[in-house]
Short mmCIF file of C-alpha atoms in Angstrom, two decimals:
data_model
loop_
_atom_site.label_atom_id
_atom_site.label_comp_id
_atom_site.label_asym_id
_atom_site.label_seq_id
_atom_site.Cartn_x
_atom_site.Cartn_y
_atom_site.Cartn_z
CA MET G 1 123.95 67.81 -6.92
CA ARG G 2 123.93 63.92 -7.80
CA LEU G 3 126.79 62.15 -7.20
CA THR G 4 127.18 58.27 -8.46
CA ILE G 5 129.68 55.91 -6.79
CA ILE G 6 130.96 52.75 -8.66
CA TYR G 7 132.80 49.99 -7.73
CA PRO G 8 134.21 48.01 -10.47
CA ALA G 9 134.28 44.25 -11.34
CA VAL G 10 137.17 42.46 -12.33
CA GLY G 11 135.20 41.75 -15.87
CA HIS G 12 131.87 39.72 -16.92
CA ARG G 13 131.82 36.43 -18.71
CA LEU G 14 129.05 36.17 -21.10
CA GLY G 15 125.92 34.91 -19.86
CA GLU G 16 126.94 34.35 -16.60
CA ASN G 17 126.45 36.26 -13.42
CA TYR G 18 129.86 37.44 -11.37
CA VAL G 19 131.39 34.81 -9.12
CA GLY G 20 129.01 34.84 -6.15
CA THR G 21 131.73 34.53 -3.27
CA TRP G 22 133.20 37.61 -4.07
CA GLN G 23 130.20 39.24 -2.91
CA LEU G 24 132.01 41.53 0.20
CA GLU G 25 131.18 44.78 1.40
CA PRO G 26 134.13 47.02 -0.86
CA LEU G 27 134.94 49.70 2.05
CA ALA G 28 136.53 52.47 -0.48
CA PRO G 29 133.14 53.65 -1.80
CA ALA G 30 131.74 53.61 1.93
CA ILE G 31 134.78 56.10 2.77
CA ILE G 32 134.12 57.96 -0.18
CA ALA G 33 130.36 58.56 0.58
CA GLY G 34 131.35 59.30 3.93
CA LEU G 35 134.17 61.99 2.72
CA THR G 36 131.00 63.65 0.46
CA PRO G 37 128.99 66.32 1.88
CA LYS G 38 125.48 65.57 3.22
CA GLU G 39 123.79 67.90 1.00
CA ILE G 40 125.07 65.48 -2.01
CA GLU G 41 122.43 62.71 -3.42
CA ILE G 42 124.86 59.63 -3.50
CA GLU G 43 123.93 56.28 -5.40
CA PHE G 44 126.04 53.37 -5.30
CA TYR G 45 126.55 50.41 -7.54
CA ASP G 46 128.54 47.30 -7.05
CA ASP G 47 129.69 46.21 -10.60
CA ARG G 48 130.02 42.60 -9.04
CA THR G 49 126.22 42.50 -8.01
CA GLU G 50 124.16 44.78 -9.94
CA LYS G 51 123.76 46.42 -13.72
CA ILE G 52 124.74 49.71 -13.64
CA PRO G 53 121.87 52.17 -14.72
CA TYR G 54 124.21 54.31 -17.06
CA ASP G 55 120.99 56.27 -18.27
CA ARG G 56 119.86 57.51 -14.98
CA PRO G 57 120.00 60.82 -14.20
CA THR G 58 123.49 61.84 -12.39
CA ASP G 59 126.24 64.78 -12.29
CA LEU G 60 129.14 63.45 -11.74
CA VAL G 61 130.76 59.71 -11.79
CA VAL G 62 133.21 58.31 -9.16
CA ILE G 63 134.60 55.01 -9.48
CA THR G 64 136.85 53.94 -6.77
CA ALA G 65 139.28 51.54 -5.69
CA ILE G 66 140.61 50.53 -8.86
CA GLN G 67 142.95 47.61 -8.54
CA THR G 68 144.94 46.62 -11.89
CA THR G 69 142.77 43.77 -12.42
CA SER G 70 139.90 45.83 -12.55
CA ALA G 71 141.27 48.86 -14.70
CA ARG G 72 139.85 47.51 -17.87
CA ARG G 73 136.40 46.87 -16.70
CA ALA G 74 136.90 50.51 -15.09
CA TYR G 75 137.77 52.16 -18.62
CA GLN G 76 134.77 50.52 -20.03
CA ILE G 77 131.99 51.93 -17.61
CA ALA G 78 133.95 55.02 -18.06
CA SER G 79 133.40 54.98 -21.48
CA LEU G 80 129.76 54.36 -21.41
CA TYR G 81 129.11 57.65 -18.77
CA ARG G 82 131.29 59.63 -21.42
CA GLN G 83 129.15 58.66 -24.00
CA ARG G 84 126.31 60.51 -22.12
CA GLN G 85 128.19 63.40 -21.61
CA ILE G 86 128.71 62.68 -18.01
CA PRO G 87 132.42 63.43 -16.17
CA VAL G 88 134.13 60.37 -14.31
CA VAL G 89 136.54 60.80 -11.73
CA MET G 90 139.12 58.05 -10.83
CA GLY G 91 141.01 56.81 -7.79
CA GLY G 92 142.89 53.60 -6.57
CA PHE G 93 145.39 51.99 -6.40
CA HIS G 94 146.26 51.58 -10.06
CA VAL G 95 145.67 55.09 -11.07
CA THR G 96 148.01 55.88 -8.38
CA LEU G 97 150.39 53.49 -9.97
CA MET G 98 149.28 54.31 -13.77
CA PRO G 99 148.30 58.24 -13.58
CA GLU G 100 149.19 58.86 -17.07
CA GLU G 101 147.28 55.60 -18.52
CA ALA G 102 144.18 56.31 -15.93
CA SER G 103 143.86 60.14 -17.19
CA ASP G 104 143.20 59.32 -20.54
CA TYR G 105 139.88 57.80 -19.39
CA ALA G 106 138.61 60.47 -16.95
CA GLU G 107 138.17 63.87 -16.41
CA ALA G 108 140.15 63.94 -13.37
CA ILE G 109 141.73 61.52 -11.11
CA VAL G 110 142.74 61.11 -7.61
CA ILE G 111 146.76 59.89 -6.83
CA GLY G 112 147.00 58.71 -3.61
CA GLU G 113 144.54 58.62 -0.53
CA ALA G 114 141.23 60.41 -1.09
CA GLU G 115 141.35 61.82 2.38
CA GLY G 116 141.94 65.79 2.30
CA LEU G 117 141.50 65.64 -1.15
CA TRP G 118 137.59 64.37 -1.93
CA SER G 119 136.35 67.86 -0.52
CA ASN G 120 138.63 69.64 -2.97
CA VAL G 121 137.23 67.55 -5.96
CA ILE G 122 133.62 68.25 -5.11
CA GLU G 123 134.33 72.00 -4.57
CA ASP G 124 136.01 72.41 -7.86
CA PHE G 125 133.35 70.38 -9.61
CA GLN G 126 130.67 72.52 -8.45
CA ASN G 127 132.31 75.77 -8.95
CA GLY G 128 133.18 74.52 -12.49
CA CYS G 129 136.86 74.30 -12.36
CA LEU G 130 137.45 70.51 -12.10
CA ARG G 131 141.32 69.93 -12.22
CA ARG G 132 142.71 67.14 -14.14
CA VAL G 133 144.87 65.69 -11.28
CA TYR G 134 144.32 65.79 -7.61
CA LYS G 135 147.28 65.07 -5.49
CA ARG G 136 149.54 65.83 -2.55
CA ASN G 137 153.00 65.64 -1.52
CA SER G 138 152.39 63.69 1.63
CA ARG G 139 150.26 61.16 3.12
CA PRO G 140 147.17 61.91 4.91
CA LYS G 141 146.56 61.65 8.53
CA LEU G 142 144.12 58.50 8.34
CA GLY G 143 141.23 59.80 10.79
CA GLY G 144 138.49 62.42 11.28
CA PHE G 145 135.89 60.60 8.74
CA GLN G 146 132.86 59.16 9.03
CA VAL G 147 132.28 55.73 6.84
CA ASP G 148 128.82 55.89 5.32
CA ARG G 149 127.50 51.98 5.23
CA SER G 150 124.39 53.39 4.64
CA ILE G 151 125.20 52.67 0.91
CA PHE G 152 125.12 49.42 1.44
CA GLN G 153 121.89 48.75 1.88
CA GLY G 154 119.93 46.11 -0.05
CA LYS G 155 123.01 44.67 -1.50
CA PRO G 156 123.63 40.87 -1.19
CA TYR G 157 127.03 41.08 0.44
CA LEU G 158 128.07 38.55 3.28
CA PRO G 159 127.58 39.25 6.79
CA LEU G 160 130.61 40.87 7.50
CA ALA G 161 131.91 44.08 8.19
CA PHE G 162 135.26 45.61 6.79
CA VAL G 163 137.01 48.37 9.04
CA GLU G 164 140.21 49.69 8.84
CA VAL G 165 142.66 50.39 11.53
CA GLY G 166 145.99 50.87 9.35
CA ARG G 167 147.09 51.08 5.78
CA GLY G 168 150.31 50.56 4.31
CA CYS G 169 153.36 47.93 5.17
CA HIS G 170 157.07 48.73 6.22
CA PHE G 171 157.98 45.81 4.14
CA LYS G 172 159.52 45.63 0.68
CA CYS G 173 158.23 42.81 -0.73
CA ASP G 174 159.02 43.18 -4.65
CA PHE G 175 155.86 41.82 -6.03
CA CYS G 176 153.59 44.17 -3.66
CA SER G 177 152.03 47.31 -4.98
CA ILE G 178 151.24 48.68 -2.05
CA GLN G 179 154.59 49.32 -0.72
CA THR G 180 154.88 51.20 -4.06
CA ALA G 181 151.90 52.90 -3.60
CA PHE G 182 152.40 54.08 0.19
CA GLY G 183 156.34 54.38 0.06
CA ASN G 184 156.89 51.46 2.52
CA SER G 185 154.82 53.02 5.33
CA GLN G 186 151.98 52.56 7.34
CA SER G 187 149.32 55.40 8.79
CA ARG G 188 147.25 54.45 11.68
CA ARG G 189 143.82 55.58 12.64
CA PRO G 190 143.04 57.10 15.84
CA HIS G 191 141.96 53.84 17.73
CA ALA G 192 139.08 55.90 19.44
CA GLU G 193 137.90 56.38 16.15
CA ALA G 194 137.79 52.69 14.98
CA LEU G 195 136.66 51.50 18.75
CA ALA G 196 133.32 54.04 17.88
CA GLU G 197 132.55 52.62 14.58
CA LEU G 198 133.07 49.07 15.95
CA LYS G 199 130.56 49.86 18.36
CA LYS G 200 127.75 50.36 16.02
CA ILE G 201 128.55 47.27 13.70
CA GLU G 202 126.07 44.71 14.40
CA LYS G 203 127.58 41.90 12.20
CA PRO G 204 128.74 38.31 13.21
CA LEU G 205 132.72 38.96 12.44
CA ILE G 206 134.81 41.83 11.51
CA VAL G 207 137.44 42.09 8.60
CA PHE G 208 140.52 44.26 9.47
CA CYS G 209 141.55 45.22 5.84
CA ASP G 210 144.63 46.55 7.08
CA ASP G 211 147.37 45.70 4.51
CA ASN G 212 149.14 44.33 7.49
CA ILE G 213 148.00 45.17 10.94
CA THR G 214 151.46 44.08 12.39
CA SER G 215 153.12 46.62 10.30
CA ASN G 216 153.46 48.40 13.74
CA LEU G 217 153.62 45.58 16.23
CA GLU G 218 153.44 47.95 19.45
CA ARG G 219 150.42 49.75 18.13
CA ALA G 220 148.65 46.68 16.86
CA LYS G 221 149.01 45.36 20.55
CA SER G 222 147.55 48.58 21.92
CA PHE G 223 144.40 48.09 19.74
CA PHE G 224 144.30 44.57 20.51
CA LYS G 225 144.17 45.75 24.51
CA GLU G 226 141.17 48.09 23.68
CA LEU G 227 139.18 45.39 21.71
CA ILE G 228 138.94 42.81 24.77
CA PRO G 229 135.80 44.68 26.24
CA LEU G 230 134.20 44.72 23.09
CA LYS G 231 134.13 41.05 22.90
CA ILE G 232 133.89 40.86 18.74
CA ARG G 233 134.88 38.21 16.58
CA TRP G 234 137.24 39.53 14.10
CA VAL G 235 139.98 38.46 11.18
CA SER G 236 142.81 40.14 9.28
CA GLN G 237 146.28 39.54 7.66
CA CYS G 238 149.65 40.21 8.91
CA SER G 239 153.49 39.17 7.93
CA ILE G 240 154.47 35.83 9.73
CA ASN G 241 157.02 37.26 11.75
CA ALA G 242 154.81 38.41 14.14
CA ALA G 243 153.83 35.01 15.22
CA HIS G 244 157.10 34.60 17.15
CA ASP G 245 155.96 37.19 19.66
CA GLU G 246 154.53 35.61 22.64
CA GLU G 247 152.50 38.90 23.94
CA PHE G 248 150.86 39.47 20.42
CA LEU G 249 149.57 35.54 20.38
CA GLU G 250 148.24 36.16 23.87
CA LEU G 251 146.24 39.79 22.71
CA LEU G 252 145.48 38.11 19.43
CA LYS G 253 143.43 35.47 21.11
CA ALA G 254 142.14 37.57 24.34
CA SER G 255 140.72 40.36 21.82
CA GLY G 256 138.62 37.85 19.52
CA CYS G 257 140.60 37.15 16.62
CA GLN G 258 139.50 34.20 15.06
CA GLY G 259 142.21 33.97 12.24
CA LEU G 260 144.56 35.45 10.09
CA LEU G 261 145.59 35.95 6.57
CA ILE G 262 149.37 35.36 6.19
CA GLY G 263 151.55 35.42 2.96
CA PHE G 264 153.70 32.29 3.10
CA GLU G 265 154.37 33.02 -0.40
CA SER G 266 156.62 30.11 -0.76
CA VAL G 267 158.77 27.08 0.68
CA HIS G 268 161.65 27.51 -1.38
CA PRO G 269 164.33 29.69 0.26
CA ASP G 270 165.56 31.32 -3.01
CA ASN G 271 162.03 32.12 -4.03
CA LEU G 272 161.51 33.82 -0.56
CA LYS G 273 164.90 35.39 -0.87
CA ARG G 274 163.88 36.89 -4.54
CA MET G 275 160.94 38.58 -3.46
CA ASP G 276 162.75 39.98 -0.16
CA LYS G 277 160.60 37.96 2.03
CA GLY G 278 163.72 36.19 3.88
CA PHE G 279 161.98 37.12 7.24
CA ASN G 280 159.74 34.29 6.77
CA LEU G 281 162.03 32.07 7.97
CA MET G 282 163.13 33.82 11.15
CA ASN G 283 163.09 32.02 14.55
CA GLY G 284 162.49 28.62 13.40
CA GLY G 285 160.49 29.50 10.35
CA TYR G 286 157.00 28.07 9.14
CA GLU G 287 156.76 25.19 11.53
CA VAL G 288 157.40 27.11 14.76
CA ALA G 289 155.43 30.10 13.58
CA VAL G 290 152.23 27.66 12.72
CA GLU G 291 152.48 25.89 15.84
CA ASN G 292 152.56 29.18 18.00
CA LEU G 293 149.10 30.40 16.03
CA HIS G 294 147.64 27.33 16.58
CA ARG G 295 148.58 26.70 20.05
CA HIS G 296 146.46 30.04 20.74
CA GLY G 297 143.42 28.59 18.34
CA ILE G 298 144.50 30.88 15.44
CA ARG G 299 143.08 30.03 12.48
CA ILE G 300 145.46 30.45 9.29
CA TYR G 301 144.48 31.29 5.84
CA GLY G 302 147.56 30.81 3.88
CA MET G 303 148.49 32.61 0.68
CA PHE G 304 151.11 31.18 -1.83
CA LEU G 305 152.81 32.53 -5.03
CA VAL G 306 153.39 30.10 -8.12
CA GLY G 307 155.67 31.52 -10.95
CA TYR G 308 158.64 32.38 -8.99
CA ASP G 309 162.24 31.03 -11.12
CA GLU G 310 162.45 27.91 -8.47
CA ASP G 311 158.68 27.22 -8.44
CA SER G 312 157.92 23.77 -10.34
CA ALA G 313 155.55 20.80 -9.54
CA GLU G 314 157.28 19.98 -6.61
CA THR G 315 157.32 23.57 -4.80
CA ILE G 316 153.76 23.39 -5.51
CA GLN G 317 153.38 19.54 -3.68
CA SER G 318 155.36 20.72 -1.22
CA ALA G 319 153.10 24.10 -0.16
CA MET G 320 150.41 21.18 -0.75
CA ASP G 321 151.29 18.82 1.88
CA PHE G 322 152.55 21.54 4.39
CA ALA G 323 149.41 23.57 4.18
CA THR G 324 147.22 20.16 4.69
CA LYS G 325 149.60 18.69 7.46
CA HIS G 326 149.03 21.79 9.59
CA LYS G 327 145.17 21.75 8.63
CA PHE G 328 144.72 25.41 7.05
CA TYR G 329 141.75 26.89 7.52
CA ALA G 330 142.03 27.76 3.83
CA ILE G 331 144.58 28.57 1.06
CA ALA G 332 145.16 30.45 -1.92
CA PHE G 333 147.54 29.56 -4.67
CA ASN G 334 147.77 32.66 -6.94
CA HIS G 335 149.44 33.00 -9.79
CA LEU G 336 152.71 35.48 -9.86
CA THR G 337 151.48 38.75 -11.13
CA PRO G 338 154.03 41.89 -12.11
CA PHE G 339 151.80 44.87 -10.82
CA PRO G 340 153.17 47.84 -12.35
CA GLY G 341 155.24 50.21 -10.08
CA THR G 342 156.38 47.14 -8.37
CA ALA G 343 160.30 45.78 -8.28
CA LEU G 344 158.92 42.70 -10.04
CA TYR G 345 157.62 44.42 -13.05
CA ASP G 346 160.74 46.51 -13.32
CA ARG G 347 162.74 43.61 -13.59
CA MET G 348 160.46 41.38 -15.85
CA LYS G 349 160.51 44.21 -18.20
CA ALA G 350 164.09 45.05 -18.29
CA GLU G 351 164.61 41.44 -18.72
CA GLY G 352 162.11 41.22 -21.80
CA ARG G 353 160.05 38.52 -20.12
CA LEU G 354 156.46 40.19 -20.06
CA LEU G 355 154.17 38.54 -22.87
CA PHE G 356 152.15 41.62 -23.16
CA ASP G 357 152.68 45.34 -23.17
CA ARG G 358 149.94 45.75 -20.51
CA TRP G 359 148.46 42.70 -19.62
CA TRP G 360 145.56 44.30 -17.63
CA LEU G 361 144.21 45.88 -20.75
CA ASP G 362 145.12 43.31 -23.19
CA PRO G 363 141.44 41.47 -24.27
CA ASN G 364 143.55 38.03 -24.66
CA TYR G 365 145.18 38.11 -21.03
CA ARG G 366 143.17 36.38 -18.43
CA TYR G 367 142.37 36.67 -14.64
CA GLY G 368 145.18 34.93 -12.59
CA SER G 369 147.44 34.07 -15.79
CA ILE G 370 151.21 34.39 -15.32
CA PRO G 371 151.78 37.26 -17.99
CA PHE G 372 155.57 36.02 -18.24
CA GLU G 373 157.54 32.89 -18.90
CA PRO G 374 159.04 31.34 -15.94
CA LYS G 375 162.80 29.95 -16.34
CA LYS G 376 162.47 26.73 -14.62
CA THR G 377 159.04 25.45 -15.67
CA PRO G 378 156.49 26.59 -18.28
CA ARG G 379 153.85 28.73 -17.11
CA GLU G 380 150.90 26.83 -18.60
CA GLU G 381 152.47 23.80 -16.52
CA LEU G 382 152.45 26.06 -13.09
CA GLU G 383 148.73 27.44 -14.28
CA GLN G 384 147.37 23.86 -14.61
CA LEU G 385 149.33 22.60 -11.04
CA ALA G 386 148.02 25.65 -9.24
CA HIS G 387 144.61 24.90 -10.60
CA GLU G 388 144.85 21.34 -9.86
CA ALA G 389 146.37 22.09 -6.37
CA ARG G 390 143.05 24.50 -5.50
CA VAL G 391 140.90 22.03 -6.61
CA LYS G 392 142.40 19.23 -4.43
CA PHE G 393 143.13 21.25 -1.51
CA PHE G 394 138.83 22.14 -1.35
CA SER G 395 138.12 18.89 -2.47
CA LEU G 396 135.48 16.99 0.54
CA PRO G 397 138.38 14.64 1.70
CA SER G 398 140.65 17.34 2.09
CA ILE G 399 138.07 19.70 4.36
CA LEU G 400 137.00 16.62 6.50
CA LYS G 401 140.78 15.75 6.74
CA ARG G 402 141.67 19.55 8.25
CA MET G 403 138.31 20.21 10.38
CA ASN G 404 141.19 20.25 13.44
CA PHE G 405 138.32 20.36 16.12
CA GLY G 406 140.97 22.19 18.11
CA VAL G 407 141.05 25.04 16.24
CA ASN G 408 139.44 25.59 13.00
CA CYS G 409 135.89 23.90 14.20
CA THR G 410 135.76 25.10 17.69
CA ASP G 411 132.07 26.45 17.90
CA GLY G 412 129.04 26.19 15.77
CA LEU G 413 129.80 29.73 14.24
CA MET G 414 133.29 29.10 13.07
CA THR G 415 132.63 25.30 11.93
CA LEU G 416 129.37 26.57 9.54
CA SER G 417 132.11 29.45 8.35
CA PHE G 418 134.77 26.30 7.65
CA PHE G 419 132.28 24.15 5.95
CA ALA G 420 130.89 27.30 4.22
CA LEU G 421 134.03 28.79 3.03
CA ASN G 422 135.47 25.74 1.81
CA ILE G 423 132.63 24.15 0.09
CA PHE G 424 131.82 27.24 -1.98
CA SER G 425 135.19 28.14 -2.72
CA HIS G 426 135.23 24.83 -4.90
CA PRO G 427 132.63 25.86 -7.85
CA GLY G 428 134.26 29.25 -7.64
CA ILE G 429 137.52 27.99 -8.46
CA ARG G 430 136.37 26.44 -11.92
CA ARG G 431 134.34 29.86 -12.14
CA ARG G 432 137.47 32.12 -11.80
CA ARG G 433 139.66 30.16 -14.05
CA ASN G 434 140.13 32.20 -17.21
CA TYR G 435 137.50 35.23 -16.15
CA PRO G 436 138.31 37.94 -18.72
CA LEU G 437 139.37 41.21 -17.85
CA GLY G 438 136.50 43.62 -18.60
CA ASP G 439 133.09 42.79 -19.90
CA GLU G 440 132.76 40.23 -22.80
CA ALA G 441 129.71 41.86 -23.51
CA TYR G 442 131.24 45.48 -24.27
CA LYS G 443 131.89 45.76 -27.99
CA GLY G 444 132.92 49.43 -28.23
CA GLU G 445 136.17 51.45 -27.92
CA LEU G 446 137.59 52.67 -24.58
CA ILE G 447 136.68 56.49 -24.91
CA LYS G 448 139.38 58.23 -24.02
CA ALA G 449 139.11 61.71 -22.49
CA VAL G 450 139.57 64.98 -24.15
CA HIS G 451 142.09 67.09 -22.43
CA SER G 452 144.03 70.37 -23.94
CA GLN G 453 147.29 69.13 -23.40
CA PRO G 454 149.09 65.57 -22.69
CA PHE G 455 149.35 64.44 -19.11
CA ARG G 456 152.97 63.07 -18.17
CA LEU G 457 153.70 62.50 -14.47
CA ASP G 458 156.55 60.14 -12.65
CA PRO G 459 153.71 57.99 -9.85
CA ILE G 460 156.57 57.73 -7.66
CA GLU G 461 158.04 61.68 -7.81
CA ALA G 462 156.04 63.89 -5.06
CA LEU G 463 154.99 66.67 -7.63
CA GLU G 464 152.87 69.96 -6.48
CA TRP G 465 150.20 70.67 -8.98
CA THR G 466 148.78 73.79 -9.41
CA THR G 467 145.13 74.72 -11.45
CA ALA G 468 143.91 76.74 -14.20
CA CYS G 469 141.12 78.49 -12.16
CA ASP G 470 141.46 80.04 -8.85
CA ARG G 471 139.87 78.19 -5.97
CA ALA G 472 136.44 79.90 -4.90
CA SER G 473 136.49 80.82 -1.70
#
């Protein structure tokens, strides 16, 4: 059996290569490859870095880790394979949040996590009785599998390795699809398995791609203690509340942490309250948290959201001033985007504020746009202000001002990384603006899969699924 794994891009603009700064190893395809029986021949194609050879012989295609922003492109890819009579399986966040929609473009979908389900998909396909839906009623244990990184050989990725230790988050931020998909919970991988994987990786920097590495703070501390003997360098993302725990901060430094991506989201208290992130201001707020992190040499990649009702030129400038004053390693000003299944999406839809029925499928929508009308400042103005803030923050004067030899540029590798990330981000900002969802060269219709009966599912409700064929022993 031949299996083709596809990782879809957000889209493709006519006459241009994909945005190069996005060329990072995608972990999900390597997990799927690791869950696949060894006797099955696997080919992997990353739509961001290479052309997909649709006419290359294969028996089954899996399109994996689909984010909402890449859903339209995923459906285009599925349609091109379906024209060739090749069955498609889809899985990922968007599939879990919008299973009825995704089922229209695939012979089978996997709702939720693949662990414990993927072997059933392969077995059923080989026995000629592929189900339409694969779903379990509880979260699987995160462990017992090998990540197959051999599929990355020859790909033009940055020299970083993504490793997962925890999946999910306990917080309930209203804009976050992670809390919807995982039900405000976090599963943890056995530390021994993660440590064994780390010992095999020969990369200068590890990225722990956990949704929130500190969601379970005590387990995180235990893991950091076990990391110390490995003497690795790593980065990850976490919630800012952990920055007030001194033991946590000391273990970060001792275990090799080089920096953290932190969702500051806003400097306006009313915005934070609206998004259910009032805890960001606990224990003295941002000033104290940043000082604590920098005191332990932890670099900060600050994330801010633009589009909440209190946002204006003043709030964006305040966020810029704060990030510049504290010499953040990098920042992101992301436009607020209501993802399906989130409290934000439901509220916007109920208030009649969404400008698109399904923005992720609308050819008129562009990546990073605000798909609703904010109450205080027109969306076009907010988009322009956010763009200008990004350009200014990653300009050469700003880069030089933020060098911070005590934190950002403490050694040769991290100084090189600081300049590379900041300088190469500048052209990427312009290229990402108004980027299409889907391939602009694709002129065909999205071809729906042919199913014998309509599919209906509440993505939040736990349902047991039965199959029309008996499982082969």
